Amino acid sequence: MKNLSIFKRNFVERVDQTSRKKPKFFVYVVGVFFLVFTAAISATMGAITALLAPVEPPIINRVLEATGFDYLSSNRSGYRLARSVNILILGIDGVPEAAANGPKIFNGRSDTILLFHLEPRDKSISLLSVPRDTKVVVPGMSFSKISEANATGGAALATQLVSSMLNNTTIERYVRVSSSAFRELVDLLGGVEVFVPRAMSYTDSAQKLKINLAKGWQTLNGEQAEQFVRFRNDGLGDIGRIQRQQSLIQAIRNRLTSPSVLVRLPQIVRLMQKYVDTNLNYEEILTLANFGLQLERDNFKMVMLPGRSSSEQGDLRSYWIVDVVGLDRIMTQYFNQSVPDFAPGGFRNPTESALPKNLKIAVQNASSKPTAAKTVGEFLTKKGFFNVSVVQDSPEKQRHSQIIVQQGDLEAANLLQKELGGGKIEASSTGEINSDLTLRVGEDWVKRF
């Protein structure tokens, strides 16, 4: 890993002092796994990550056993996450003039920006996707989009600006991933299966990117997966991109459970060495990996930075303008951060969700009954929800119904869940883009309504 710096381990707690003598092999392998299942997955295009995605512990155990290392006997003592920690992940655009494995490959714009919050109190991880076109004001500098910060001032400036934008939240570490890592990693995984929502055709000469994908379920190779997440010519800009990023994260998480991936560990190790730059040290990586092994899959939450596109008001520069009230709600519900009762621009009350009856609810059928979504929509209307719409059926049938927290409001999702008497809450932005909540009707509700 390039430019690996040693910092004070202010979020690492030794469970047993003998853990200092961890075999280097173990630290190296677990460190690789941490980066593979997190940063490396998330290169430029934004498949970002399953930062600690939660990967099932038997997967790592089987790999270590295959290499002749006894994980269980050597891990009786180790490192523990002592407090919550925030880590910035930057997927870096290609730099045409940079040598293939030189340090300049990390000098480009950040095409993907993610902030991870790891919370030991409830053993959870929250992922915030920041649109690359988010508008920032930097005195004395000419750029105004957050994606340009890394190219101008490196990881330090990018970290500073993201922190400032998010109510001065503390960001302890960063991981930068070169664009080439994503393509190679997906190929090493044997491709990923995703649903392409529409035909995609677009050419970006500056980035030497040609996109040509057909609609429907496909197993995408590395080049195609990059096309899938970088496509922006659908009228939705960064919002559609981030939604596809989160869909791809879920697909990669599923792919990582395949035993066939394990035999490719040596290639993945070499991939990490070439394309990752971080200020995490090995003890910190080991601590985060151990934390990831304790996660339940439902404790991985994804949300997008709330806001609006400036193009809605005729601004052709297409900035993403942050919604400060929505931001405060996200920082409270996902990052456990308290915010002031008053801030420039007016009073903020992030704990107060939208009134239940005002919610924009999109109902989507994911069952074998064609009229299921319509029936549930009518039920909600009778309950007094007046902003309900039935949208196009899901391409994939589901056994269990979901309430997708499209705009990140967990309290609103809980209110709807109580009103319906069920439905699993999915904290991600993979539902109907313009909804507050997307209700995906599965087979379990076919006979209920």
mmCIF file with all atom_site columns, C-alpha atoms in Angstrom, residues 48 175 252 347 386:
data_model
loop_
_atom_site.group_PDB
_atom_site.id
_atom_site.type_symbol
_atom_site.label_atom_id
_atom_site.label_alt_id
_atom_site.label_comp_id
_atom_site.label_asym_id
_atom_site.label_entity_id
_atom_site.label_seq_id
_atom_site.pdbx_PDB_ins_code
_atom_site.Cartn_x
_atom_site.Cartn_y
_atom_site.Cartn_z
_atom_site.occupancy
_atom_site.B_iso_or_equiv
_atom_site.pdbx_formal_charge
_atom_site.auth_seq_id
_atom_site.auth_comp_id
_atom_site.auth_asym_id
_atom_site.auth_atom_id
_atom_site.pdbx_PDB_model_num
ATOM 1 C CA . ILE A 1 48  ? -18.019 1.276  -3.295 1.00 0.00 ? 48  ILE A CA 1
ATOM 2 C CA . VAL A 1 175 ? -8.675  5.467  1.766  1.00 0.00 ? 175 VAL A CA 1
ATOM 3 C CA . ILE A 1 252 ? -20.829 -7.378 -4.925 1.00 0.00 ? 252 ILE A CA 1
ATOM 4 C CA . PHE A 1 347 ? -34.096 26.768 13.153 1.00 0.00 ? 347 PHE A CA 1
ATOM 5 C CA . PHE A 1 386 ? -52.491 11.322 0.182  1.00 0.00 ? 386 PHE A CA 1
#
